[in-house]
């Protein structure tokens, strides 16, 4: 399997460019179902140890079904599959530019949950326009063992998020273990209390917010991803969910920049436009290609498909 690795504002993406599974044709949502059912070992092979690590997000490059799209992408991580992935889309765009497959300008990428638009500003800077994002529940309070009552909003930005305004710990790397344990406890409490997205989908990403560390920032976040790793970037889909909440609360008008800092201090510049009462977020960030590799599978290896 041939892969190209990149990072987007610190968060890694591994794009599979050759040697992925044959998922047949049809919309990406159907091909995702086939991958989940018959080829999940490809996911664990590509992103789990010993070839990968917990923070790594995988992206399978596919032929798009929608012929107006430059590429199709299925995103996944150590825990399962992602609907959309903001940092992964930026990383994929920069990697496709590195390969000479796209040039500066606007392109469309197909994902299992819809089509996103991608503007390659230069070889490292990308602006994506995400799917419509929305809040479904405001000020939900859950009792979290070890933390007490925690209040947050449930919102969708391509994945489901629980957004907590008051982080239980300072948003600094010195508190990363406490933040991760607290976010995992919140995630478990949401599941235990049956708090879900629309159609019972799990709210499997948790965001804690606090004041920015830099004068240019509007907010800093910590994001727990569905596989249990924290996002090194400010999380594209999480920032989209944040914009949906700010718009619903009348705290950010359309077209105004929102600078979201991550826990490591990297940034996305976000804004939204309204289309038929829907919030359409755009996210700008930078990605860098860091490696090209061929991953090998030895059938005698007891962990040939990666550690599960
Ligand atoms: O940037 O949307 C994102 C994302 C989701 C999970 C990790 N990053």
PDB file of C-alpha atoms and ligand atoms in Angstrom:
ATOM      1  CA  UNK A   1       0.000   0.000   0.000  1.00  0.00           C
ATOM      2  CA  UNK A   2       1.351   3.438  -0.953  1.00  0.00           C
ATOM      3  CA  UNK A   3       0.617   6.317   1.392  1.00  0.00           C
ATOM      4  CA  UNK A   4       1.512   9.984   1.726  1.00  0.00           C
ATOM      5  CA  UNK A   5       1.539  11.529   5.202  1.00  0.00           C
ATOM      6  CA  UNK A   6       0.861  15.160   6.003  1.00  0.00           C
ATOM      7  CA  UNK A   7      -0.109  17.243   8.987  1.00  0.00           C
ATOM      8  CA  UNK A   8      -2.668  20.025   9.120  1.00  0.00           C
ATOM      9  CA  UNK A   9      -1.957  22.524  11.886  1.00  0.00           C
ATOM     10  CA  UNK A  10      -0.303  19.644  13.761  1.00  0.00           C
ATOM     11  CA  UNK A  11      -2.930  16.932  13.161  1.00  0.00           C
ATOM     12  CA  UNK A  12      -1.732  14.050  10.955  1.00  0.00           C
ATOM     13  CA  UNK A  13      -3.419  12.562   7.862  1.00  0.00           C
ATOM     14  CA  UNK A  14      -2.305   9.449   5.960  1.00  0.00           C
ATOM     15  CA  UNK A  15      -3.678   9.396   2.413  1.00  0.00           C
ATOM     16  CA  UNK A  16      -3.841   5.947   0.783  1.00  0.00           C
ATOM     17  CA  UNK A  17      -3.017   6.534  -2.875  1.00  0.00           C
ATOM     18  CA  UNK A  18      -2.465   2.914  -4.027  1.00  0.00           C
ATOM     19  CA  UNK A  19      -3.237  -0.571  -2.755  1.00  0.00           C
ATOM     20  CA  UNK A  20      -6.562   0.207  -1.046  1.00  0.00           C
ATOM     21  CA  UNK A  21      -9.523  -2.195  -1.157  1.00  0.00           C
ATOM     22  CA  UNK A  22     -11.798  -2.617  -4.167  1.00  0.00           C
ATOM     23  CA  UNK A  23     -15.043  -1.059  -2.914  1.00  0.00           C
ATOM     24  CA  UNK A  24     -16.811  -1.235  -6.286  1.00  0.00           C
ATOM     25  CA  UNK A  25     -18.692   1.744  -7.686  1.00  0.00           C
ATOM     26  CA  UNK A  26     -21.620   3.869  -6.527  1.00  0.00           C
ATOM     27  CA  UNK A  27     -21.981   6.721  -4.037  1.00  0.00           C
ATOM     28  CA  UNK A  28     -19.287   6.992  -1.374  1.00  0.00           C
ATOM     29  CA  UNK A  29     -21.857   6.348   1.371  1.00  0.00           C
ATOM     30  CA  UNK A  30     -22.403   2.847  -0.113  1.00  0.00           C
ATOM     31  CA  UNK A  31     -18.696   2.224  -0.594  1.00  0.00           C
ATOM     32  CA  UNK A  32     -18.121   3.206   3.052  1.00  0.00           C
ATOM     33  CA  UNK A  33     -20.649   0.535   4.121  1.00  0.00           C
ATOM     34  CA  UNK A  34     -18.710  -2.049   2.055  1.00  0.00           C
ATOM     35  CA  UNK A  35     -15.431  -0.986   3.626  1.00  0.00           C
ATOM     36  CA  UNK A  36     -16.905  -1.221   7.140  1.00  0.00           C
ATOM     37  CA  UNK A  37     -18.408  -4.645   6.435  1.00  0.00           C
ATOM     38  CA  UNK A  38     -15.723  -6.385   4.378  1.00  0.00           C
ATOM     39  CA  UNK A  39     -12.472  -4.434   4.549  1.00  0.00           C
ATOM     40  CA  UNK A  40     -12.156  -3.020   8.056  1.00  0.00           C
ATOM     41  CA  UNK A  41      -8.723  -4.683   8.301  1.00  0.00           C
ATOM     42  CA  UNK A  42      -7.494  -2.090   5.759  1.00  0.00           C
ATOM     43  CA  UNK A  43      -8.320   0.654   8.272  1.00  0.00           C
ATOM     44  CA  UNK A  44      -6.474  -1.067  11.132  1.00  0.00           C
ATOM     45  CA  UNK A  45      -3.569  -1.980   8.802  1.00  0.00           C
ATOM     46  CA  UNK A  46      -3.096   1.649   7.738  1.00  0.00           C
ATOM     47  CA  UNK A  47      -3.558   3.649  10.950  1.00  0.00           C
ATOM     48  CA  UNK A  48      -3.056   1.370  13.931  1.00  0.00           C
ATOM     49  CA  UNK A  49       0.272   0.350  15.437  1.00  0.00           C
ATOM     50  CA  UNK A  50       2.804  -0.812  14.343  1.00  0.00           C
ATOM     51  CA  UNK A  51       2.439   1.259  11.124  1.00  0.00           C
ATOM     52  CA  UNK A  52       0.441   4.094  12.674  1.00  0.00           C
ATOM     53  CA  UNK A  53      -0.449   5.635  16.019  1.00  0.00           C
ATOM     54  CA  UNK A  54      -3.580   6.820  17.823  1.00  0.00           C
ATOM     55  CA  UNK A  55      -3.660  10.406  16.540  1.00  0.00           C
ATOM     56  CA  UNK A  56      -3.353   9.369  12.883  1.00  0.00           C
ATOM     57  CA  UNK A  57      -6.388   9.902  10.621  1.00  0.00           C
ATOM     58  CA  UNK A  58      -6.526   7.768   7.479  1.00  0.00           C
ATOM     59  CA  UNK A  59      -7.995   8.923   4.168  1.00  0.00           C
ATOM     60  CA  UNK A  60      -8.731   6.483   1.369  1.00  0.00           C
ATOM     61  CA  UNK A  61      -8.535   8.188  -2.012  1.00  0.00           C
ATOM     62  CA  UNK A  62     -11.412   6.971  -4.214  1.00  0.00           C
ATOM     63  CA  UNK A  63     -12.785   7.674  -7.676  1.00  0.00           C
ATOM     64  CA  UNK A  64     -15.656  10.117  -7.104  1.00  0.00           C
ATOM     65  CA  UNK A  65     -19.197   9.035  -8.035  1.00  0.00           C
ATOM     66  CA  UNK A  66     -20.150  12.665  -8.635  1.00  0.00           C
ATOM     67  CA  UNK A  67     -18.237  13.542 -11.801  1.00  0.00           C
ATOM     68  CA  UNK A  68     -18.028  17.233 -10.817  1.00  0.00           C
ATOM     69  CA  UNK A  69     -15.640  16.185  -8.010  1.00  0.00           C
ATOM     70  CA  UNK A  70     -11.847  16.018  -8.313  1.00  0.00           C
ATOM     71  CA  UNK A  71     -11.622  13.204  -5.731  1.00  0.00           C
ATOM     72  CA  UNK A  72     -13.566  11.019  -3.362  1.00  0.00           C
ATOM     73  CA  UNK A  73     -12.308  10.426   0.204  1.00  0.00           C
ATOM     74  CA  UNK A  74     -13.301   8.079   3.035  1.00  0.00           C
ATOM     75  CA  UNK A  75     -11.877   9.135   6.414  1.00  0.00           C
ATOM     76  CA  UNK A  76     -11.184   6.839   9.372  1.00  0.00           C
ATOM     77  CA  UNK A  77      -9.138   6.570  12.553  1.00  0.00           C
ATOM     78  CA  UNK A  78      -8.047   4.048  15.183  1.00  0.00           C
ATOM     79  CA  UNK A  79     -11.640   3.742  16.436  1.00  0.00           C
ATOM     80  CA  UNK A  80     -13.711   3.615  13.236  1.00  0.00           C
ATOM     81  CA  UNK A  81     -14.957   5.906  10.461  1.00  0.00           C
ATOM     82  CA  UNK A  82     -15.526   9.676  10.251  1.00  0.00           C
ATOM     83  CA  UNK A  83     -18.312  11.344   8.257  1.00  0.00           C
ATOM     84  CA  UNK A  84     -16.214  14.315   7.212  1.00  0.00           C
ATOM     85  CA  UNK A  85     -12.845  15.492   8.423  1.00  0.00           C
ATOM     86  CA  UNK A  86     -11.808  19.123   8.120  1.00  0.00           C
ATOM     87  CA  UNK A  87      -8.094  18.805   8.791  1.00  0.00           C
ATOM     88  CA  UNK A  88      -8.048  15.628   6.673  1.00  0.00           C
ATOM     89  CA  UNK A  89      -9.633  17.452   3.726  1.00  0.00           C
ATOM     90  CA  UNK A  90      -6.995  20.204   3.953  1.00  0.00           C
ATOM     91  CA  UNK A  91      -4.249  17.542   4.197  1.00  0.00           C
ATOM     92  CA  UNK A  92      -5.710  15.649   1.223  1.00  0.00           C
ATOM     93  CA  UNK A  93      -5.799  18.818  -0.906  1.00  0.00           C
ATOM     94  CA  UNK A  94      -2.164  19.674  -0.134  1.00  0.00           C
ATOM     95  CA  UNK A  95      -1.140  16.055  -0.807  1.00  0.00           C
ATOM     96  CA  UNK A  96      -2.986  15.983  -4.162  1.00  0.00           C
ATOM     97  CA  UNK A  97      -1.199  19.228  -5.066  1.00  0.00           C
ATOM     98  CA  UNK A  98       2.128  17.629  -4.031  1.00  0.00           C
ATOM     99  CA  UNK A  99       1.283  14.743  -6.406  1.00  0.00           C
ATOM    100  CA  UNK A 100       0.457  17.200  -9.214  1.00  0.00           C
ATOM    101  CA  UNK A 101      -3.176  16.036  -9.298  1.00  0.00           C
ATOM    102  CA  UNK A 102      -4.727  19.414  -8.496  1.00  0.00           C
ATOM    103  CA  UNK A 103      -3.525  22.990  -8.942  1.00  0.00           C
ATOM    104  CA  UNK A 104      -4.409  26.309  -7.328  1.00  0.00           C
ATOM    105  CA  UNK A 105      -8.126  27.087  -7.534  1.00  0.00           C
ATOM    106  CA  UNK A 106     -11.396  25.576  -6.363  1.00  0.00           C
ATOM    107  CA  UNK A 107     -12.182  21.848  -6.457  1.00  0.00           C
ATOM    108  CA  UNK A 108     -14.915  19.603  -5.100  1.00  0.00           C
ATOM    109  CA  UNK A 109     -14.277  16.505  -2.969  1.00  0.00           C
ATOM    110  CA  UNK A 110     -16.906  13.834  -2.363  1.00  0.00           C
ATOM    111  CA  UNK A 111     -17.198  12.300   1.130  1.00  0.00           C
ATOM    112  CA  UNK A 112     -19.678   9.708   2.435  1.00  0.00           C
ATOM    113  CA  UNK A 113     -21.748  12.523   4.010  1.00  0.00           C
ATOM    114  CA  UNK A 114     -21.715  14.998   1.114  1.00  0.00           C
ATOM    115  CA  UNK A 115     -19.646  17.139  -1.224  1.00  0.00           C
ATOM    116  CA  UNK A 116     -17.302  19.802   0.149  1.00  0.00           C
ATOM    117  CA  UNK A 117     -15.575  22.538  -1.779  1.00  0.00           C
ATOM    118  CA  UNK A 118     -11.816  22.993  -1.465  1.00  0.00           C
ATOM    119  CA  UNK A 119      -9.834  26.045  -2.540  1.00  0.00           C
ATOM    120  CA  UNK A 120      -6.097  25.464  -2.851  1.00  0.00           C
ATOM    121  CA  UNK A 121      -4.781  28.968  -2.101  1.00  0.00           C
ATOM    122  CA  UNK A 122      -1.129  27.954  -2.420  1.00  0.00           C
ATOM    123  CA  UNK A 123       0.822  24.720  -1.953  1.00  0.00           C
ATOM    124  CA  UNK A 124       0.207  24.734   1.816  1.00  0.00           C
ATOM    125  CA  UNK A 125      -2.846  26.883   2.439  1.00  0.00           C
ATOM    126  CA  UNK A 126      -6.375  25.637   1.837  1.00  0.00           C
ATOM    127  CA  UNK A 127      -9.869  26.988   2.411  1.00  0.00           C
ATOM    128  CA  UNK A 128     -12.632  24.400   2.644  1.00  0.00           C
ATOM    129  CA  UNK A 129     -16.342  25.040   2.548  1.00  0.00           C
ATOM    130  CA  UNK A 130     -17.925  22.406   4.739  1.00  0.00           C
ATOM    131  CA  UNK A 131     -21.355  20.806   4.866  1.00  0.00           C
ATOM    132  CA  UNK A 132     -24.273  22.662   6.449  1.00  0.00           C
ATOM    133  CA  UNK A 133     -23.706  22.645  10.215  1.00  0.00           C
ATOM    134  CA  UNK A 134     -26.334  22.934  12.937  1.00  0.00           C
ATOM    135  CA  UNK A 135     -27.073  22.684  16.644  1.00  0.00           C
ATOM    136  CA  UNK A 136     -29.719  20.243  17.819  1.00  0.00           C
ATOM    137  CA  UNK A 137     -29.613  20.744  21.613  1.00  0.00           C
ATOM    138  CA  UNK A 138     -28.562  23.704  23.758  1.00  0.00           C
ATOM    139  CA  UNK A 139     -27.462  23.652  27.431  1.00  0.00           C
ATOM    140  CA  UNK A 140     -27.724  19.928  28.036  1.00  0.00           C
ATOM    141  CA  UNK A 141     -26.493  19.040  31.535  1.00  0.00           C
ATOM    142  CA  UNK A 142     -25.078  15.585  32.266  1.00  0.00           C
ATOM    143  CA  UNK A 143     -23.791  14.277  35.547  1.00  0.00           C
ATOM    144  CA  UNK A 144     -20.225  13.094  34.927  1.00  0.00           C
ATOM    145  CA  UNK A 145     -18.535  10.841  37.499  1.00  0.00           C
ATOM    146  CA  UNK A 146     -15.510  12.649  38.923  1.00  0.00           C
ATOM    147  CA  UNK A 147     -16.519  16.010  37.398  1.00  0.00           C
ATOM    148  CA  UNK A 148     -20.100  16.637  38.533  1.00  0.00           C
ATOM    149  CA  UNK A 149     -22.662  18.354  36.288  1.00  0.00           C
ATOM    150  CA  UNK A 150     -21.278  19.372  32.879  1.00  0.00           C
ATOM    151  CA  UNK A 151     -23.308  21.557  30.507  1.00  0.00           C
ATOM    152  CA  UNK A 152     -22.864  21.720  26.754  1.00  0.00           C
ATOM    153  CA  UNK A 153     -24.524  21.910  23.337  1.00  0.00           C
ATOM    154  CA  UNK A 154     -24.981  19.072  20.830  1.00  0.00           C
ATOM    155  CA  UNK A 155     -24.095  20.140  17.279  1.00  0.00           C
ATOM    156  CA  UNK A 156     -23.173  18.656  13.897  1.00  0.00           C
ATOM    157  CA  UNK A 157     -20.329  19.867  11.687  1.00  0.00           C
ATOM    158  CA  UNK A 158     -19.729  16.697   9.647  1.00  0.00           C
ATOM    159  CA  UNK A 159     -19.351  14.669  12.886  1.00  0.00           C
ATOM    160  CA  UNK A 160     -21.340  14.991  16.133  1.00  0.00           C
ATOM    161  CA  UNK A 161     -19.913  17.151  18.921  1.00  0.00           C
ATOM    162  CA  UNK A 162     -20.680  18.026  22.536  1.00  0.00           C
ATOM    163  CA  UNK A 163     -19.397  21.579  23.050  1.00  0.00           C
ATOM    164  CA  UNK A 164     -18.598  22.619  26.620  1.00  0.00           C
ATOM    165  CA  UNK A 165     -18.073  26.360  27.109  1.00  0.00           C
ATOM    166  CA  UNK A 166     -16.172  26.077  30.388  1.00  0.00           C
ATOM    167  CA  UNK A 167     -13.236  23.689  30.168  1.00  0.00           C
ATOM    168  CA  UNK A 168     -12.856  21.728  33.424  1.00  0.00           C
ATOM    169  CA  UNK A 169      -9.051  22.201  33.258  1.00  0.00           C
ATOM    170  CA  UNK A 170      -6.799  24.929  31.816  1.00  0.00           C
ATOM    171  CA  UNK A 171      -6.342  24.531  28.061  1.00  0.00           C
ATOM    172  CA  UNK A 172      -2.608  23.915  28.248  1.00  0.00           C
ATOM    173  CA  UNK A 173      -0.517  20.920  27.183  1.00  0.00           C
ATOM    174  CA  UNK A 174       0.537  20.405  30.805  1.00  0.00           C
ATOM    175  CA  UNK A 175      -3.070  19.353  31.493  1.00  0.00           C
ATOM    176  CA  UNK A 176      -3.462  17.095  28.463  1.00  0.00           C
ATOM    177  CA  UNK A 177      -3.978  13.876  30.432  1.00  0.00           C
ATOM    178  CA  UNK A 178      -6.573  15.467  32.738  1.00  0.00           C
ATOM    179  CA  UNK A 179      -8.372  17.000  29.721  1.00  0.00           C
ATOM    180  CA  UNK A 180      -8.413  13.662  27.900  1.00  0.00           C
ATOM    181  CA  UNK A 181      -9.714  11.749  30.929  1.00  0.00           C
ATOM    182  CA  UNK A 182     -12.377  14.391  31.566  1.00  0.00           C
ATOM    183  CA  UNK A 183     -13.502  14.417  27.912  1.00  0.00           C
ATOM    184  CA  UNK A 184     -13.655  10.615  27.862  1.00  0.00           C
ATOM    185  CA  UNK A 185     -15.780  10.698  31.033  1.00  0.00           C
ATOM    186  CA  UNK A 186     -18.134  13.228  29.387  1.00  0.00           C
ATOM    187  CA  UNK A 187     -18.359  11.024  26.287  1.00  0.00           C
ATOM    188  CA  UNK A 188     -19.186   7.956  28.414  1.00  0.00           C
ATOM    189  CA  UNK A 189     -21.813   9.938  30.381  1.00  0.00           C
ATOM    190  CA  UNK A 190     -23.502  11.136  27.153  1.00  0.00           C
ATOM    191  CA  UNK A 191     -23.718   7.530  25.928  1.00  0.00           C
ATOM    192  CA  UNK A 192     -24.999   6.323  29.318  1.00  0.00           C
ATOM    193  CA  UNK A 193     -27.729   9.012  29.338  1.00  0.00           C
ATOM    194  CA  UNK A 194     -28.774   8.269  25.747  1.00  0.00           C
ATOM    195  CA  UNK A 195     -27.776  11.726  24.489  1.00  0.00           C
ATOM    196  CA  UNK A 196     -27.222  11.310  20.761  1.00  0.00           C
ATOM    197  CA  UNK A 197     -27.274  13.154  17.471  1.00  0.00           C
ATOM    198  CA  UNK A 198     -30.177  12.881  15.050  1.00  0.00           C
ATOM    199  CA  UNK A 199     -31.244   9.263  14.384  1.00  0.00           C
ATOM    200  CA  UNK A 200     -29.394   8.016  17.472  1.00  0.00           C
ATOM    201  CA  UNK A 201     -25.919   8.683  16.077  1.00  0.00           C
ATOM    202  CA  UNK A 202     -23.311   8.779  18.868  1.00  0.00           C
ATOM    203  CA  UNK A 203     -21.999  12.155  19.968  1.00  0.00           C
ATOM    204  CA  UNK A 204     -18.445  10.868  19.778  1.00  0.00           C
ATOM    205  CA  UNK A 205     -16.374  14.073  19.743  1.00  0.00           C
ATOM    206  CA  UNK A 206     -16.077  16.297  22.836  1.00  0.00           C
ATOM    207  CA  UNK A 207     -14.895  19.916  22.772  1.00  0.00           C
ATOM    208  CA  UNK A 208     -13.826  22.057  25.715  1.00  0.00           C
ATOM    209  CA  UNK A 209     -13.486  25.804  25.119  1.00  0.00           C
ATOM    210  CA  UNK A 210     -11.695  28.621  26.905  1.00  0.00           C
ATOM    211  CA  UNK A 211     -10.031  31.972  26.271  1.00  0.00           C
ATOM    212  CA  UNK A 212      -7.427  32.226  23.487  1.00  0.00           C
ATOM    213  CA  UNK A 213      -3.725  32.415  24.313  1.00  0.00           C
ATOM    214  CA  UNK A 214      -2.889  34.839  21.476  1.00  0.00           C
ATOM    215  CA  UNK A 215      -4.301  38.335  20.830  1.00  0.00           C
ATOM    216  CA  UNK A 216      -5.481  37.255  17.335  1.00  0.00           C
ATOM    217  CA  UNK A 217      -7.505  34.308  18.664  1.00  0.00           C
ATOM    218  CA  UNK A 218     -11.186  34.319  19.649  1.00  0.00           C
ATOM    219  CA  UNK A 219     -11.160  31.017  21.518  1.00  0.00           C
ATOM    220  CA  UNK A 220      -8.955  28.027  22.315  1.00  0.00           C
ATOM    221  CA  UNK A 221     -10.165  24.431  22.298  1.00  0.00           C
ATOM    222  CA  UNK A 222      -9.361  20.897  23.279  1.00  0.00           C
ATOM    223  CA  UNK A 223     -11.050  18.228  21.111  1.00  0.00           C
ATOM    224  CA  UNK A 224     -11.348  14.535  21.952  1.00  0.00           C
ATOM    225  CA  UNK A 225     -11.760  12.475  18.760  1.00  0.00           C
ATOM    226  CA  UNK A 226     -13.893   9.351  18.473  1.00  0.00           C
ATOM    227  CA  UNK A 227     -10.879   6.995  18.787  1.00  0.00           C
ATOM    228  CA  UNK A 228      -9.752   8.529  22.110  1.00  0.00           C
ATOM    229  CA  UNK A 229      -6.888  10.687  20.789  1.00  0.00           C
ATOM    230  CA  UNK A 230      -6.956  14.491  21.043  1.00  0.00           C
ATOM    231  CA  UNK A 231      -6.956  16.649  17.937  1.00  0.00           C
ATOM    232  CA  UNK A 232      -3.716  18.577  17.539  1.00  0.00           C
ATOM    233  CA  UNK A 233      -5.506  20.987  15.172  1.00  0.00           C
ATOM    234  CA  UNK A 234      -8.566  23.059  16.173  1.00  0.00           C
ATOM    235  CA  UNK A 235     -10.669  20.371  14.372  1.00  0.00           C
ATOM    236  CA  UNK A 236     -12.398  21.451  11.159  1.00  0.00           C
ATOM    237  CA  UNK A 237     -15.704  19.723  11.806  1.00  0.00           C
ATOM    238  CA  UNK A 238     -15.564  20.789  15.480  1.00  0.00           C
ATOM    239  CA  UNK A 239     -14.963  24.419  14.501  1.00  0.00           C
ATOM    240  CA  UNK A 240     -17.900  24.118  12.069  1.00  0.00           C
ATOM    241  CA  UNK A 241     -20.098  22.875  14.946  1.00  0.00           C
ATOM    242  CA  UNK A 242     -18.849  25.827  17.029  1.00  0.00           C
ATOM    243  CA  UNK A 243     -19.833  28.273  14.254  1.00  0.00           C
ATOM    244  CA  UNK A 244     -23.309  26.707  14.155  1.00  0.00           C
ATOM    245  CA  UNK A 245     -23.686  27.384  17.915  1.00  0.00           C
ATOM    246  CA  UNK A 246     -22.328  30.949  17.634  1.00  0.00           C
ATOM    247  CA  UNK A 247     -24.732  31.627  14.743  1.00  0.00           C
ATOM    248  CA  UNK A 248     -27.694  30.142  16.645  1.00  0.00           C
ATOM    249  CA  UNK A 249     -26.869  32.338  19.676  1.00  0.00           C
ATOM    250  CA  UNK A 250     -26.487  35.468  17.507  1.00  0.00           C
ATOM    251  CA  UNK A 251     -22.870  35.825  18.696  1.00  0.00           C
ATOM    252  CA  UNK A 252     -21.159  35.837  15.279  1.00  0.00           C
ATOM    253  CA  UNK A 253     -22.612  37.398  12.119  1.00  0.00           C
ATOM    254  CA  UNK A 254     -22.123  35.739   8.710  1.00  0.00           C
ATOM    255  CA  UNK A 255     -18.850  36.691   7.003  1.00  0.00           C
ATOM    256  CA  UNK A 256     -16.963  37.597  10.188  1.00  0.00           C
ATOM    257  CA  UNK A 257     -13.733  35.724  10.971  1.00  0.00           C
ATOM    258  CA  UNK A 258     -13.520  33.440  13.994  1.00  0.00           C
ATOM    259  CA  UNK A 259      -9.950  32.455  14.876  1.00  0.00           C
ATOM    260  CA  UNK A 260     -10.034  29.102  16.639  1.00  0.00           C
ATOM    261  CA  UNK A 261      -6.861  28.039  18.454  1.00  0.00           C
ATOM    262  CA  UNK A 262      -6.058  24.406  19.150  1.00  0.00           C
ATOM    263  CA  UNK A 263      -4.608  22.962  22.337  1.00  0.00           C
ATOM    264  CA  UNK A 264      -1.117  23.142  20.733  1.00  0.00           C
ATOM    265  CA  UNK A 265      -1.638  26.782  19.682  1.00  0.00           C
ATOM    266  CA  UNK A 266      -2.197  26.193  15.953  1.00  0.00           C
ATOM    267  CA  UNK A 267      -5.144  27.986  14.275  1.00  0.00           C
ATOM    268  CA  UNK A 268      -7.994  27.716  11.850  1.00  0.00           C
ATOM    269  CA  UNK A 269      -9.596  30.888  10.522  1.00  0.00           C
ATOM    270  CA  UNK A 270     -13.300  30.198  10.195  1.00  0.00           C
ATOM    271  CA  UNK A 271     -16.395  32.046   9.046  1.00  0.00           C
ATOM    272  CA  UNK A 272     -19.799  31.099   7.700  1.00  0.00           C
ATOM    273  CA  UNK A 273     -22.404  32.167   5.173  1.00  0.00           C
ATOM    274  CA  UNK A 274     -26.126  31.528   5.284  1.00  0.00           C
ATOM    275  CA  UNK A 275     -27.824  29.549   2.522  1.00  0.00           C
ATOM    276  CA  UNK A 276     -31.569  29.010   2.879  1.00  0.00           C
ATOM    277  CA  UNK A 277     -31.383  29.290   6.684  1.00  0.00           C
ATOM    278  CA  UNK A 278     -28.448  26.906   6.836  1.00  0.00           C
ATOM    279  CA  UNK A 279     -25.020  27.702   8.274  1.00  0.00           C
ATOM    280  CA  UNK A 280     -22.313  26.885   5.702  1.00  0.00           C
ATOM    281  CA  UNK A 281     -18.907  27.116   7.420  1.00  0.00           C
ATOM    282  CA  UNK A 282     -15.577  27.680   5.753  1.00  0.00           C
ATOM    283  CA  UNK A 283     -12.277  26.835   7.403  1.00  0.00           C
ATOM    284  CA  UNK A 284      -8.803  28.012   6.374  1.00  0.00           C
ATOM    285  CA  UNK A 285      -5.642  26.250   7.509  1.00  0.00           C
ATOM    286  CA  UNK A 286      -2.224  25.003   6.422  1.00  0.00           C
ATOM    287  CA  UNK A 287      -0.918  21.511   5.771  1.00  0.00           C
ATOM    288  CA  UNK A 288       2.531  20.108   5.000  1.00  0.00           C
ATOM    289  CA  UNK A 289       3.547  16.817   3.419  1.00  0.00           C
ATOM    290  CA  UNK A 290       5.893  14.954   5.778  1.00  0.00           C
ATOM    291  CA  UNK A 291       6.467  11.562   4.180  1.00  0.00           C
ATOM    292  CA  UNK A 292       5.823   9.061   1.420  1.00  0.00           C
ATOM    293  CA  UNK A 293       5.874   5.365   2.234  1.00  0.00           C
ATOM    294  CA  UNK A 294       5.083   1.856   1.097  1.00  0.00           C
ATOM    295  CA  UNK A 295       3.393  -0.165   3.847  1.00  0.00           C
ATOM    296  CA  UNK A 296       4.120  -3.903   3.762  1.00  0.00           C
ATOM    297  CA  UNK A 297       2.082  -6.890   4.980  1.00  0.00           C
ATOM    298  CA  UNK A 298       3.808 -10.171   5.872  1.00  0.00           C
ATOM    299  CA  UNK A 299       1.185 -12.969   6.082  1.00  0.00           C
ATOM    300  CA  UNK A 300       3.344 -14.683   8.764  1.00  0.00           C
ATOM    301  CA  UNK A 301       3.063 -11.608  10.994  1.00  0.00           C
ATOM    302  CA  UNK A 302       0.560 -12.313  13.824  1.00  0.00           C
ATOM    303  CA  UNK A 303      -0.236  -8.575  13.814  1.00  0.00           C
ATOM    304  CA  UNK A 304      -0.274  -8.232  10.009  1.00  0.00           C
ATOM    305  CA  UNK A 305      -3.461  -6.132  10.051  1.00  0.00           C
ATOM    306  CA  UNK A 306      -2.314  -3.869  12.874  1.00  0.00           C
ATOM    307  CA  UNK A 307      -3.101  -3.974  16.582  1.00  0.00           C
ATOM    308  CA  UNK A 308      -6.815  -3.771  17.286  1.00  0.00           C
TER     309      UNK A 308
HETATM  310  O1  LIG B   1     -10.599  18.279  11.481  1.00  0.00           O
HETATM  311  O2  LIG B   1     -12.680  17.618  11.309  1.00  0.00           O
HETATM  312  C1  LIG B   1     -11.535  17.474  11.714  1.00  0.00           C
HETATM  313  C2  LIG B   1     -11.200  16.280  12.517  1.00  0.00           C
HETATM  314  C3  LIG B   1     -12.054  15.301  12.930  1.00  0.00           C
HETATM  315  C4  LIG B   1     -11.296  14.386  13.660  1.00  0.00           C
HETATM  316  C5  LIG B   1      -9.996  14.826  13.667  1.00  0.00           C
HETATM  317  N1  LIG B   1      -9.963  15.996  12.964  1.00  0.00           N
END
